[in-house]
Each structure stands twice: as structure tokens, then as C-alpha cells.
């Protein structure tokens, strides 16, 4: 018996096994949750399959109302959910509250959407309509950096378009999502929303299951490739939001102090554990020293501590594996370049790493070429625009990027040549539910958010009537 149960077929049930969840700030087990067996995962798929025909036929106005009810319930339980997020994910409590509020806003937005349809031709010869219909059962597989927000990025578009869904959170952050399942259970018909937790063992079952029509996944590129392969046999629809190595290109005409603050925010939000964080900063040589010094001063002033302590600006890394990975990358970065802030592991329990700024590194160094997904930023000097654009583009990733200059025309010319799904100018990581989010190259397949993202949860159907 655990406090955090699976949601399968409208029932909150114990898992066949239990899973310990660690608070990354203390390294102590703070919760035990239900861990679904393969049989329970199959039950969840069967329940979603059974619920699909009626839900697909439910008028969209009714589905909108249910999603809004869920948003209300989320808001009413914001405090509990935010505290669970801080406990399992590590982020400072105000940021966890922000994640819950953000999630609510996304749900409210999805409730306003309608799948696109259009009349292609309507004359004396024929009427041709292109419509969109739901796909069936969707599997939503979620990472550990924004557990609730990303779960709802999948759940909201799936249910508004008439699909049913199985959400699977990451094994290190299932708690808030299972708690959220209690709210879904009270609001939605049985089987429309199912939530199962695992220990990294149930993904392949879902991604190869013949009764699942679509997989929407956010996580690493390595796992994305496995999903593409395991879903190939059943030709599932796929939306993959994967890793990134976003470059910020900072021109010589910026205000260094102001820009440093914004670059820091874009790189170290959520302790750098953001798919679209700035992961490499290319700074023009004439302002390179000043920018490095500013960034180091901001990093030095960060308060790295338990997310429940007032004043904490950066919590721990979410899990031991990522902590070890980032620690090893910082060690290597110290050999390749010069660490001018952080680089140290505070002498306390928990997966804490101080925000780290590394200068004098180059392309070819691990910290520049690979995604760190943690609180460390390499700052690289450049002198030539064409050269820096080709360096920014010389990556397997292409999620986001940014150009920084008060000269918007010049910045746009550079942005046009950056191979990434989003290019910001004088900002980074600004996202919204009505703005498409897509990745070039190995950063993903398909689109999330916006009308285009919504339509990925549907099947195109053409009605062609002879007159
Ligand atoms: P991950 O790929 O290890 O895990 C993500 C999810 O996939 C978890 O729920 C996990 O249990 C599940 N999973 C693991 N193996 C699976 C398999 N074989 N089949 C199906 N599911 C499987 O990623 P992570 O470590 O949780 O997250 C970090 C990575 O995710 C980073 O590389 C980051 O850039 C990326 N990420 C991308 C976005 C985005 O929107 N593009 C957002 C967050 C994280």
C-alpha cells in the first residue's frame, strides 16, 4: 500500500510493486509510490482502448469543460503539488509553484483549441473536406525536469482531440504526477486518462504495443532513437522532443551587464536542466573578458541549497546519474579550459553543484560539443560571424538558439542562418502554448504546442463528395 497510486481504468490502484523516490536535496527516500507490473501496464492500455470510442464521440464542448475542470482542480491543489515537485525534482519552491501555474495555463489554452479542418473545394462538381479525427490510444512518456508541465503537454492535446492516454512519468519524479492522477480520476470518465509509474522498465512495452496509436515523448535523443525503432513495427505516429545544445551568439554591440543577466537566466534556469537552455555561449572577442567576468559574478552570487529553504536560487541536480555525468563533465572542462566560477561540489548531502562558468574552451572540447543538461556554461570566444554561425550549426542537435544584439536587422540575418527549431533574439527559452516547438536534426521529430502540435494528435481524413 502506498499513498501514490496508479490510475488505471478510472480506479486508483496499488502497483504490484513499490518504488522508492529520493529527495535529491537530502538523498533520503521521501516517498514510496506504486510501480506498475507489465500486466498493469497492459490493463492501462486495455482501459484506454475501451474508453476511446465513447470519448472520441463526446462533443468537443464537453471535452473542453472537463479540461477546464482539471485546470481548476490543479489550481485548488497547487500548494500540495508544488511541494511534491520540490521534494522529488529539487527545484526551489517558487519555481515549483511556477511550474504548477504554468501547467494550469497550458491546460486552459488546450481547452480552447479545435483540430483544424477545411473545405478544399465546393462547386458544381464536388465538395472536398479535409478533417481531423482522433487517433486512439496515446502513450505520453515524460522526463524528470518538468514532470507535471510536460505530462500535461501530452495529456491536454491528447484528450481535447478525443484520444485517450497513458502517461508514464520518469522513475525519479513520479510523485506529483500520481497525485495529479487523483484529480484526473474525479473528473474524467474511466480509462480516458491513465497514469502508470515504472522503474525505466515499461517504456518498450508501451512503444511497441499494438493497441497504442501514437507515442509522444520528451527526453534524451538516445531514448528517442530506441522509441523510433521499437514503434516501427506498428508504424505509430511519433512526436519526439529530444536533446539540445543551444548556442547563444553574443555580438560586440550588446550591453554586457544586462545581457549577462539574461544569458545567465537562459542557461541556469532549473539548474540548467532544460532542453532549450543555453548550453554554449559564443561571445565576440572584444567583449569576451567582460562578459566572462559578469557571468562569473552572477554565478558566484547564486544560493545553491535545498529548494525548501527561503532564498535558494538553485536546487540540486535531479538524480544521481545526472549529477555524476555533470560532475565528470566539469572535471574535464577544468582541464580543457579555465573555470572562473563554481566547479566545486558543496560539502553537504544532496546532488548539489554550484553554477559553473568555464572560459577558454573551444569547439571540439566535450563541454562545448556535448549536452551538459546541468549548471555549467562554456563561454567561447569568436571574431568572425560566418565562422561562428558554422560553429553553432556544427551540431547533431538543433532545438533552439539565440542571437544577442541591439541591431535587430543584423541579428535576424544571423538567425535566418541558424539551423534550429526556434531562434530567439535578445531572449532565450521564452515559450508559450500557442507557439510551435520543434527540433531540427536529432533534436526531434514533429511539433509540440500550437495548432500544428495539436493536429499531430489526429488522423487526417478527406471526405470527397461527387455532385
Ligand atoms: P530519458 O530519455 O532517459 O528518459 C525520459 C523518459 O523515457 C523517462 O520516462 C524514461 O523512463 C523513459 N524511457 C527510458 N528508456 C525508455 C525506452 N527504452 N523506451 C521508452 N521510454 C523509455 O531522458 P531523461 O534522462 O529523463 O531526460 C534528460 C534528457 O531529455 C536530456 O537529454 C534533455 O535534453 C532531454 N529533454 C528534452 C526535452 C525537450 O523538450 N526536447 C525536455 C526535457 C528533457
Short mmCIF file of C-alpha atoms and ligand atoms in Angstrom, two decimals:
data_model
loop_
_atom_site.label_atom_id
_atom_site.label_comp_id
_atom_site.label_asym_id
_atom_site.label_seq_id
_atom_site.Cartn_x
_atom_site.Cartn_y
_atom_site.Cartn_z
CA UNK A 1 0.00 0.00 0.00
CA UNK A 2 1.38 3.40 -0.93
CA UNK A 3 -0.01 6.92 -0.79
CA UNK A 4 0.65 7.35 -4.50
CA UNK A 5 -1.41 5.03 -6.63
CA UNK A 6 -1.68 4.22 -10.31
CA UNK A 7 -4.69 5.45 -12.25
CA UNK A 8 -5.98 2.62 -14.42
CA UNK A 9 -9.47 2.39 -15.88
CA UNK A 10 -10.82 5.06 -13.55
CA UNK A 11 -9.54 3.31 -10.40
CA UNK A 12 -6.67 4.38 -8.15
CA UNK A 13 -4.86 1.14 -7.51
CA UNK A 14 -1.69 -0.07 -5.82
CA UNK A 15 1.10 -1.22 -8.08
CA UNK A 16 2.16 -4.84 -7.99
CA UNK A 17 5.49 -3.47 -6.72
CA UNK A 18 6.61 -0.28 -4.94
CA UNK A 19 9.31 2.17 -5.88
CA UNK A 20 11.35 4.39 -3.55
CA UNK A 21 11.63 8.04 -4.59
CA UNK A 22 14.64 10.05 -3.40
CA UNK A 23 14.67 13.72 -2.49
CA UNK A 24 17.76 14.93 -4.39
CA UNK A 25 18.43 17.63 -1.77
CA UNK A 26 18.81 15.10 1.05
CA UNK A 27 19.42 11.80 -0.77
CA UNK A 28 16.76 10.30 1.53
CA UNK A 29 13.77 8.30 0.36
CA UNK A 30 10.85 10.67 0.85
CA UNK A 31 8.04 8.68 -0.76
CA UNK A 32 7.13 5.23 -1.90
CA UNK A 33 4.96 5.01 -4.99
CA UNK A 34 3.12 2.30 -6.86
CA UNK A 35 5.23 0.66 -9.56
CA UNK A 36 3.15 -0.96 -12.27
CA UNK A 37 3.81 -4.50 -13.43
CA UNK A 38 3.67 -5.41 -17.12
CA UNK A 39 0.19 -6.83 -16.52
CA UNK A 40 -0.92 -3.50 -15.05
CA UNK A 41 0.59 -1.59 -18.00
CA UNK A 42 -1.39 -3.86 -20.33
CA UNK A 43 -4.52 -3.18 -18.23
CA UNK A 44 -3.95 0.54 -18.66
CA UNK A 45 -3.73 0.13 -22.45
CA UNK A 46 -6.88 -2.02 -22.45
CA UNK A 47 -8.74 0.55 -20.34
CA UNK A 48 -7.69 3.40 -22.66
CA UNK A 49 -8.73 1.33 -25.69
CA UNK A 50 -12.12 0.61 -24.15
CA UNK A 51 -12.71 4.27 -23.26
CA UNK A 52 -11.70 5.59 -26.68
CA UNK A 53 -14.87 5.15 -28.82
CA UNK A 54 -17.14 6.99 -26.38
CA UNK A 55 -14.60 9.74 -25.64
CA UNK A 56 -13.94 10.29 -29.35
CA UNK A 57 -17.71 10.75 -29.87
CA UNK A 58 -18.09 13.07 -26.87
CA UNK A 59 -18.81 16.60 -28.13
CA UNK A 60 -15.70 18.77 -28.03
CA UNK A 61 -17.50 21.33 -25.85
CA UNK A 62 -17.83 18.66 -23.17
CA UNK A 63 -14.15 17.74 -23.50
CA UNK A 64 -13.25 21.44 -23.16
CA UNK A 65 -15.31 21.65 -19.96
CA UNK A 66 -13.53 18.61 -18.50
CA UNK A 67 -10.10 20.06 -19.26
CA UNK A 68 -11.09 23.34 -17.61
CA UNK A 69 -12.35 21.41 -14.58
CA UNK A 70 -8.95 19.74 -14.41
CA UNK A 71 -7.23 23.14 -14.58
CA UNK A 72 -9.44 24.34 -11.69
CA UNK A 73 -8.62 21.24 -9.64
CA UNK A 74 -4.91 21.74 -10.34
CA UNK A 75 -5.13 25.34 -9.12
CA UNK A 76 -7.01 24.24 -5.99
CA UNK A 77 -4.24 21.72 -5.21
CA UNK A 78 -1.34 23.93 -6.30
CA UNK A 79 0.35 24.03 -2.92
CA UNK A 80 0.46 20.25 -2.39
CA UNK A 81 1.63 19.62 -5.94
CA UNK A 82 4.34 22.30 -5.81
CA UNK A 83 5.71 20.87 -2.56
CA UNK A 84 5.82 17.40 -4.09
CA UNK A 85 7.64 18.81 -7.12
CA UNK A 86 10.29 20.44 -4.94
CA UNK A 87 10.67 17.22 -2.92
CA UNK A 88 11.16 14.97 -5.93
CA UNK A 89 12.66 17.29 -8.54
CA UNK A 90 14.71 19.58 -6.32
CA UNK A 91 13.72 22.94 -7.85
CA UNK A 92 13.22 25.88 -5.46
CA UNK A 93 9.64 26.06 -4.16
CA UNK A 94 8.81 29.32 -6.01
CA UNK A 95 9.87 27.64 -9.27
CA UNK A 96 7.77 24.57 -8.42
CA UNK A 97 4.81 26.89 -7.80
CA UNK A 98 5.63 28.47 -11.15
CA UNK A 99 5.59 25.04 -12.82
CA UNK A 100 2.11 24.30 -11.43
CA UNK A 101 0.80 27.72 -12.52
CA UNK A 102 2.36 27.26 -15.95
CA UNK A 103 0.75 23.82 -16.25
CA UNK A 104 -2.63 25.29 -15.39
CA UNK A 105 -2.20 27.95 -18.10
CA UNK A 106 -1.30 25.34 -20.72
CA UNK A 107 -4.35 23.22 -19.80
CA UNK A 108 -6.62 26.27 -20.12
CA UNK A 109 -5.13 27.03 -23.52
CA UNK A 110 -5.57 23.45 -24.81
CA UNK A 111 -9.23 23.69 -23.75
CA UNK A 112 -9.71 26.45 -26.35
CA UNK A 113 -8.29 24.50 -29.29
CA UNK A 114 -10.06 22.67 -32.11
CA UNK A 115 -8.40 20.32 -34.61
CA UNK A 116 -8.07 22.00 -37.99
CA UNK A 117 -10.43 21.22 -40.81
CA UNK A 118 -11.01 22.90 -44.15
CA UNK A 119 -13.13 22.79 -47.25
CA UNK A 120 -10.78 22.35 -50.18
CA UNK A 121 -13.36 22.59 -52.94
CA UNK A 122 -17.11 23.16 -53.02
CA UNK A 123 -18.56 23.71 -56.51
CA UNK A 124 -20.94 22.13 -59.01
CA UNK A 125 -18.66 19.07 -59.46
CA UNK A 126 -17.81 18.11 -55.89
CA UNK A 127 -17.30 19.03 -52.26
CA UNK A 128 -13.99 18.06 -50.69
CA UNK A 129 -13.36 18.44 -46.97
CA UNK A 130 -10.19 17.67 -45.05
CA UNK A 131 -11.00 16.80 -41.44
CA UNK A 132 -9.09 15.53 -38.49
CA UNK A 133 -10.11 12.63 -36.28
CA UNK A 134 -8.58 11.28 -33.08
CA UNK A 135 -6.00 8.50 -33.38
CA UNK A 136 -6.92 6.21 -30.48
CA UNK A 137 -4.70 5.43 -27.51
CA UNK A 138 -1.70 7.72 -26.96
CA UNK A 139 1.31 6.98 -24.75
CA UNK A 140 2.91 10.06 -23.18
CA UNK A 141 6.43 9.40 -21.87
CA UNK A 142 7.80 12.15 -19.65
CA UNK A 143 11.28 13.18 -18.36
CA UNK A 144 12.30 14.37 -14.89
CA UNK A 145 12.98 18.09 -15.39
CA UNK A 146 9.38 19.42 -15.55
CA UNK A 147 7.32 16.40 -14.52
CA UNK A 148 3.89 17.98 -14.31
CA UNK A 149 4.22 20.52 -17.10
CA UNK A 150 5.47 18.02 -19.67
CA UNK A 151 2.87 15.40 -18.62
CA UNK A 152 0.17 17.99 -19.39
CA UNK A 153 1.84 18.97 -22.69
CA UNK A 154 0.89 15.43 -23.71
CA UNK A 155 -2.34 14.91 -21.81
CA UNK A 156 -4.05 18.19 -22.77
CA UNK A 157 -3.75 17.95 -26.58
CA UNK A 158 -4.49 14.19 -26.46
CA UNK A 159 -7.81 14.47 -24.62
CA UNK A 160 -9.11 17.65 -26.26
CA UNK A 161 -8.76 15.96 -29.66
CA UNK A 162 -10.70 12.89 -28.44
CA UNK A 163 -7.87 10.46 -27.78
CA UNK A 164 -7.33 8.52 -24.57
CA UNK A 165 -3.90 8.47 -22.93
CA UNK A 166 -1.46 6.63 -20.73
CA UNK A 167 1.04 8.91 -19.01
CA UNK A 168 4.30 7.43 -17.80
CA UNK A 169 6.43 9.77 -15.68
CA UNK A 170 10.19 9.31 -15.22
CA UNK A 171 11.05 6.86 -12.41
CA UNK A 172 12.81 9.53 -10.35
CA UNK A 173 9.88 12.00 -10.50
CA UNK A 174 6.55 10.13 -10.43
CA UNK A 175 5.07 11.56 -7.21
CA UNK A 176 3.37 14.82 -8.23
CA UNK A 177 2.11 13.13 -11.40
CA UNK A 178 0.48 10.27 -9.47
CA UNK A 179 -1.03 12.80 -7.06
CA UNK A 180 -2.34 14.69 -10.09
CA UNK A 181 -3.90 11.37 -11.19
CA UNK A 182 -6.25 11.63 -8.19
CA UNK A 183 -7.64 14.84 -9.70
CA UNK A 184 -7.98 13.27 -13.15
CA UNK A 185 -9.83 10.30 -11.61
CA UNK A 186 -12.56 12.52 -10.16
CA UNK A 187 -13.11 14.42 -13.41
CA UNK A 188 -12.66 12.19 -16.45
CA UNK A 189 -14.60 9.08 -17.49
CA UNK A 190 -12.85 5.79 -16.65
CA UNK A 191 -9.93 5.00 -18.94
CA UNK A 192 -9.62 8.38 -20.66
CA UNK A 193 -6.55 9.27 -18.59
CA UNK A 194 -4.37 6.53 -17.12
CA UNK A 195 -1.13 7.10 -15.22
CA UNK A 196 1.38 4.35 -14.54
CA UNK A 197 4.78 4.64 -12.86
CA UNK A 198 7.70 2.37 -13.67
CA UNK A 199 11.39 1.95 -12.96
CA UNK A 200 12.54 2.57 -16.55
CA UNK A 201 11.14 -0.84 -17.50
CA UNK A 202 7.74 -0.21 -19.12
CA UNK A 203 8.66 2.21 -21.93
CA UNK A 204 9.35 -0.51 -24.53
CA UNK A 205 6.07 -2.26 -23.71
CA UNK A 206 4.18 0.94 -24.49
CA UNK A 207 6.17 1.94 -27.55
CA UNK A 208 5.69 -1.46 -29.22
CA UNK A 209 2.12 -2.14 -28.06
CA UNK A 210 -0.22 -2.90 -30.98
CA UNK A 211 -3.12 -1.04 -29.31
CA UNK A 212 -1.23 2.23 -28.98
CA UNK A 213 -1.58 4.55 -31.98
CA UNK A 214 0.82 7.34 -31.03
CA UNK A 215 3.78 7.96 -28.76
CA UNK A 216 4.58 11.47 -27.62
CA UNK A 217 7.94 11.52 -25.89
CA UNK A 218 10.18 14.09 -24.26
CA UNK A 219 13.64 13.01 -23.17
CA UNK A 220 17.06 12.16 -24.44
CA UNK A 221 17.99 11.61 -28.08
CA UNK A 222 19.33 8.14 -27.20
CA UNK A 223 15.93 7.06 -25.85
CA UNK A 224 14.17 8.80 -28.76
CA UNK A 225 16.09 6.57 -31.20
CA UNK A 226 15.09 3.46 -29.25
CA UNK A 227 11.45 4.57 -29.36
CA UNK A 228 11.58 5.20 -33.11
CA UNK A 229 12.93 1.72 -33.56
CA UNK A 230 10.55 -0.10 -31.21
CA UNK A 231 7.48 1.67 -32.61
CA UNK A 232 8.42 1.00 -36.24
CA UNK A 233 6.75 -2.39 -36.47
CA UNK A 234 3.33 -0.93 -35.62
CA UNK A 235 4.03 2.33 -37.53
CA UNK A 236 2.95 4.52 -34.65
CA UNK A 237 2.61 8.26 -35.01
CA UNK A 238 5.53 9.81 -33.18
CA UNK A 239 6.29 13.18 -31.66
CA UNK A 240 9.79 13.25 -30.22
CA UNK A 241 11.13 16.27 -28.30
CA UNK A 242 14.74 15.39 -27.62
CA UNK A 243 18.04 16.88 -26.51
CA UNK A 244 19.61 20.16 -27.50
CA UNK A 245 22.89 22.06 -27.42
CA UNK A 246 21.56 25.58 -27.92
CA UNK A 247 24.12 28.20 -28.88
CA UNK A 248 23.80 31.86 -27.90
CA UNK A 249 25.71 34.19 -30.24
CA UNK A 250 26.54 37.46 -28.49
CA UNK A 251 27.63 40.31 -30.77
CA UNK A 252 30.05 43.07 -29.82
CA UNK A 253 27.40 45.81 -29.51
CA UNK A 254 25.42 44.44 -26.55
CA UNK A 255 25.19 45.98 -23.10
CA UNK A 256 27.36 43.44 -21.32
CA UNK A 257 25.86 43.75 -17.83
CA UNK A 258 22.22 43.46 -18.95
CA UNK A 259 22.93 40.72 -21.46
CA UNK A 260 24.92 38.69 -18.93
CA UNK A 261 21.88 38.58 -16.61
CA UNK A 262 19.66 37.31 -19.41
CA UNK A 263 22.20 34.79 -20.70
CA UNK A 264 22.65 33.51 -17.14
CA UNK A 265 18.86 33.09 -16.78
CA UNK A 266 18.66 31.25 -20.10
CA UNK A 267 21.46 28.90 -19.15
CA UNK A 268 20.83 28.16 -15.47
CA UNK A 269 17.03 28.04 -15.19
CA UNK A 270 16.03 24.82 -13.39
CA UNK A 271 19.75 24.29 -12.70
CA UNK A 272 20.41 24.06 -16.45
CA UNK A 273 18.13 21.02 -16.68
CA UNK A 274 16.09 22.44 -19.53
CA UNK A 275 16.03 21.03 -23.04
CA UNK A 276 16.15 24.55 -24.50
CA UNK A 277 18.64 26.08 -22.09
CA UNK A 278 21.62 28.00 -23.47
CA UNK A 279 24.29 25.29 -23.47
CA UNK A 280 27.12 27.20 -25.23
CA UNK A 281 27.67 30.96 -25.30
CA UNK A 282 29.72 32.34 -28.21
CA UNK A 283 30.83 35.84 -27.26
CA UNK A 284 32.60 38.34 -29.51
CA UNK A 285 36.28 38.65 -28.63
CA UNK A 286 36.08 42.39 -27.93
CA UNK A 287 33.67 41.86 -25.01
CA UNK A 288 34.76 38.33 -24.09
CA UNK A 289 36.64 39.12 -20.86
CA UNK A 290 33.92 41.49 -19.61
CA UNK A 291 31.15 39.00 -20.35
CA UNK A 292 33.02 36.13 -18.68
CA UNK A 293 33.59 38.27 -15.57
CA UNK A 294 29.93 39.35 -15.40
CA UNK A 295 28.67 35.78 -15.78
CA UNK A 296 31.11 34.59 -13.11
CA UNK A 297 29.95 37.30 -10.70
CA UNK A 298 26.30 36.30 -11.17
CA UNK A 299 27.15 32.62 -10.70
CA UNK A 300 29.10 33.43 -7.53
CA UNK A 301 26.06 35.13 -6.04
CA UNK A 302 23.76 32.10 -6.54
CA UNK A 303 22.39 30.42 -3.43
CA UNK A 304 22.61 26.67 -4.00
CA UNK A 305 20.63 24.79 -1.38
CA UNK A 306 17.55 22.75 -0.56
CA UNK A 307 14.65 24.10 -2.64
CA UNK A 308 12.51 24.43 0.51
CA UNK A 309 14.92 26.97 2.08
CA UNK A 310 13.92 30.55 1.53
CA UNK A 311 16.38 32.38 -0.70
CA UNK A 312 17.59 29.31 -2.59
CA UNK A 313 18.12 30.21 -6.24
CA UNK A 314 19.31 26.82 -7.46
CA UNK A 315 18.41 23.39 -6.15
CA UNK A 316 20.24 20.09 -6.60
CA UNK A 317 20.64 18.09 -9.80
CA UNK A 318 17.58 15.88 -10.02
CA UNK A 319 19.24 12.45 -9.85
CA UNK A 320 22.48 10.70 -9.05
CA UNK A 321 23.18 9.61 -12.63
CA UNK A 322 22.90 13.15 -13.99
CA UNK A 323 24.91 14.50 -11.04
CA UNK A 324 27.74 12.08 -11.81
CA UNK A 325 27.58 12.93 -15.52
CA UNK A 326 27.70 16.70 -14.96
CA UNK A 327 30.43 16.37 -12.29
CA UNK A 328 32.60 14.40 -14.74
CA UNK A 329 31.99 16.98 -17.49
CA UNK A 330 33.04 19.81 -15.16
CA UNK A 331 36.21 17.95 -14.25
CA UNK A 332 37.09 17.54 -17.94
CA UNK A 333 36.11 21.17 -18.65
CA UNK A 334 38.59 22.31 -15.97
CA UNK A 335 41.34 20.52 -17.87
CA UNK A 336 40.26 21.87 -21.26
CA UNK A 337 39.64 25.47 -20.17
CA UNK A 338 39.55 27.75 -17.13
CA UNK A 339 36.81 27.53 -14.50
CA UNK A 340 36.06 31.05 -13.30
CA UNK A 341 33.01 30.35 -11.12
CA UNK A 342 31.76 27.23 -9.39
CA UNK A 343 33.38 23.98 -10.38
CA UNK A 344 33.01 22.82 -6.83
CA UNK A 345 30.73 20.33 -5.16
CA UNK A 346 29.42 21.86 -1.88
CA UNK A 347 30.30 19.82 1.19
CA UNK A 348 26.76 18.75 2.02
CA UNK A 349 24.37 15.89 1.40
CA UNK A 350 22.40 16.09 -1.84
CA UNK A 351 23.26 16.30 -5.52
CA UNK A 352 24.42 19.92 -5.40
CA UNK A 353 26.74 21.53 -7.94
CA UNK A 354 27.47 25.23 -7.86
CA UNK A 355 26.75 27.12 -11.12
CA UNK A 356 29.91 26.83 -13.12
CA UNK A 357 31.31 29.13 -15.81
CA UNK A 358 34.14 27.81 -18.00
CA UNK A 359 36.15 30.07 -20.29
CA UNK A 360 38.97 29.50 -22.79
CA UNK A 361 37.25 26.41 -24.16
CA UNK A 362 36.84 25.65 -27.86
CA UNK A 363 34.71 23.63 -30.22
CA UNK A 364 35.95 20.05 -30.01
CA UNK A 365 36.01 20.17 -26.21
CA UNK A 366 33.42 17.94 -24.56
CA UNK A 367 31.72 20.77 -22.64
CA UNK A 368 31.10 22.64 -25.92
CA UNK A 369 30.18 19.69 -28.17
CA UNK A 370 28.00 17.65 -25.80
CA UNK A 371 24.79 18.48 -23.99
CA UNK A 372 25.56 19.03 -20.29
CA UNK A 373 21.95 19.32 -19.02
CA UNK A 374 23.18 20.81 -15.77
CA UNK A 375 24.53 24.01 -14.17
CA UNK A 376 27.63 24.62 -16.26
CA UNK A 377 28.09 27.04 -19.15
CA UNK A 378 31.03 27.13 -21.55
CA UNK A 379 31.84 30.62 -22.89
CA UNK A 380 33.66 30.55 -26.22
CA UNK A 381 35.31 33.49 -27.98
CA UNK A 382 34.68 34.34 -31.65
CA UNK A 383 35.76 37.05 -34.06
CA UNK A 384 34.07 36.24 -37.39
CA UNK A 385 30.28 35.98 -37.93
CA UNK A 386 30.39 33.38 -40.73
CA UNK A 387 32.71 31.24 -38.65
CA UNK A 388 30.57 31.41 -35.51
CA UNK A 389 27.42 30.53 -37.45
CA UNK A 390 29.07 27.44 -38.87
CA UNK A 391 30.30 26.50 -35.37
CA UNK A 392 26.81 26.95 -33.93
CA UNK A 393 25.39 24.76 -36.70
CA UNK A 394 28.07 22.08 -36.43
CA UNK A 395 25.97 20.02 -34.05
CA UNK A 396 23.73 16.98 -34.32
CA UNK A 397 21.21 18.99 -32.33
CA UNK A 398 19.02 21.87 -33.48
CA UNK A 399 16.46 22.63 -30.81
CA UNK A 400 16.95 26.35 -30.06
CA UNK A 401 19.45 29.14 -30.41
CA UNK A 402 19.69 32.86 -29.82
CA UNK A 403 21.36 35.98 -31.20
CA UNK A 404 22.07 38.97 -28.96
CA UNK A 405 22.44 42.48 -30.37
CA UNK A 406 20.52 45.77 -30.32
CA UNK A 407 20.81 45.73 -34.14
CA UNK A 408 17.70 43.63 -34.88
CA UNK A 409 18.27 43.58 -38.67
CA UNK A 410 21.74 42.17 -38.23
CA UNK A 411 20.53 39.72 -35.56
CA UNK A 412 17.72 38.50 -37.85
CA UNK A 413 20.18 37.91 -40.70
CA UNK A 414 22.18 35.68 -38.40
CA UNK A 415 19.05 34.00 -37.00
CA UNK A 416 17.96 33.09 -40.53
CA UNK A 417 21.15 31.06 -40.92
CA UNK A 418 20.88 29.13 -37.63
CA UNK A 419 19.69 25.54 -38.03
CA UNK A 420 17.38 25.19 -35.08
CA UNK A 421 13.64 24.92 -34.48
CA UNK A 422 13.48 28.21 -32.57
CA UNK A 423 15.85 31.16 -32.77
CA UNK A 424 15.31 33.89 -30.20
CA UNK A 425 16.67 37.40 -30.43
CA UNK A 426 17.73 39.06 -27.18
CA UNK A 427 15.98 36.34 -25.15
CA UNK A 428 16.09 32.56 -24.72
CA UNK A 429 13.66 29.81 -23.53
CA UNK A 430 10.59 32.02 -23.96
CA UNK A 431 7.83 29.54 -24.80
CA UNK A 432 4.03 29.59 -24.93
CA UNK A 433 1.25 27.11 -25.73
CA UNK A 434 0.30 28.92 -28.95
CA UNK A 435 3.86 28.90 -30.32
CA UNK A 436 5.14 25.79 -32.15
CA UNK A 437 8.11 23.98 -30.66
CA UNK A 438 10.09 21.75 -32.99
CA UNK A 439 13.61 20.49 -33.39
CA UNK A 440 15.97 20.31 -36.35
CA UNK A 441 18.13 17.22 -36.81
CA UNK A 442 18.46 14.90 -33.78
CA UNK A 443 16.56 17.29 -31.51
CA UNK A 444 13.30 15.72 -32.52
CA UNK A 445 10.56 14.76 -34.89
CA UNK A 446 7.31 16.69 -35.19
CA UNK A 447 5.90 19.69 -33.39
CA UNK A 448 4.57 20.33 -29.91
CA UNK A 449 2.24 23.19 -28.89
CA UNK A 450 0.20 25.43 -31.24
CA UNK A 451 -2.33 24.28 -33.84
CA UNK A 452 0.38 22.31 -35.64
CA UNK A 453 1.23 20.39 -32.46
CA UNK A 454 -2.43 19.72 -31.74
CA UNK A 455 -3.00 18.32 -35.22
CA UNK A 456 -0.27 15.73 -34.60
CA UNK A 457 -2.73 14.05 -32.23
CA UNK A 458 -5.13 13.46 -35.12
CA UNK A 459 -5.54 11.49 -38.30
CA UNK A 460 -6.22 13.44 -41.48
CA UNK A 461 -9.40 12.27 -43.20
CA UNK A 462 -10.70 13.51 -46.52
CA UNK A 463 -14.37 13.43 -47.46
CA UNK A 464 -14.79 13.75 -51.23
CA UNK A 465 -18.40 14.04 -52.41
CA UNK A 466 -19.36 13.90 -56.09
CA UNK A 467 -22.24 16.18 -57.03
P1 LIG B 1 15.41 9.68 -20.78
O1 LIG B 1 15.33 9.60 -22.23
O2 LIG B 1 16.35 8.78 -20.07
O3 LIG B 1 14.01 9.40 -20.06
C1 LIG B 1 12.83 10.04 -20.44
C2 LIG B 1 11.68 9.09 -20.25
O4 LIG B 1 11.83 7.99 -21.11
C3 LIG B 1 11.54 8.51 -18.84
O5 LIG B 1 10.15 8.44 -18.52
C4 LIG B 1 12.09 7.10 -19.00
O6 LIG B 1 11.57 6.17 -18.08
C5 LIG B 1 11.64 6.77 -20.40
N1 LIG B 1 12.41 5.71 -21.06
C6 LIG B 1 13.67 5.31 -20.77
N2 LIG B 1 14.04 4.30 -21.62
C7 LIG B 1 12.98 4.10 -22.45
C8 LIG B 1 12.76 3.23 -23.57
N3 LIG B 1 13.69 2.37 -23.99
N4 LIG B 1 11.58 3.29 -24.20
C9 LIG B 1 10.62 4.17 -23.83
N5 LIG B 1 10.78 5.02 -22.77
C10 LIG B 1 11.96 4.99 -22.11
O7 LIG B 1 15.71 11.19 -20.54
P2 LIG B 1 15.91 11.92 -19.13
O8 LIG B 1 17.22 11.50 -18.58
O9 LIG B 1 14.69 11.68 -18.31
O10 LIG B 1 15.94 13.48 -19.58
C11 LIG B 1 17.13 14.14 -19.96
C12 LIG B 1 17.23 14.31 -21.44
O11 LIG B 1 15.97 14.66 -22.01
C13 LIG B 1 18.16 15.41 -21.90
O12 LIG B 1 18.94 14.94 -22.95
C14 LIG B 1 17.26 16.53 -22.38
O13 LIG B 1 17.78 17.38 -23.33
C15 LIG B 1 16.08 15.79 -22.86
N6 LIG B 1 14.87 16.63 -22.70
C16 LIG B 1 14.33 17.15 -23.82
C17 LIG B 1 13.22 17.97 -23.72
C18 LIG B 1 12.58 18.54 -24.96
O14 LIG B 1 11.50 19.09 -24.89
N7 LIG B 1 13.19 18.44 -26.11
C19 LIG B 1 12.67 18.24 -22.48
C20 LIG B 1 13.25 17.67 -21.36
C21 LIG B 1 14.35 16.85 -21.48
#
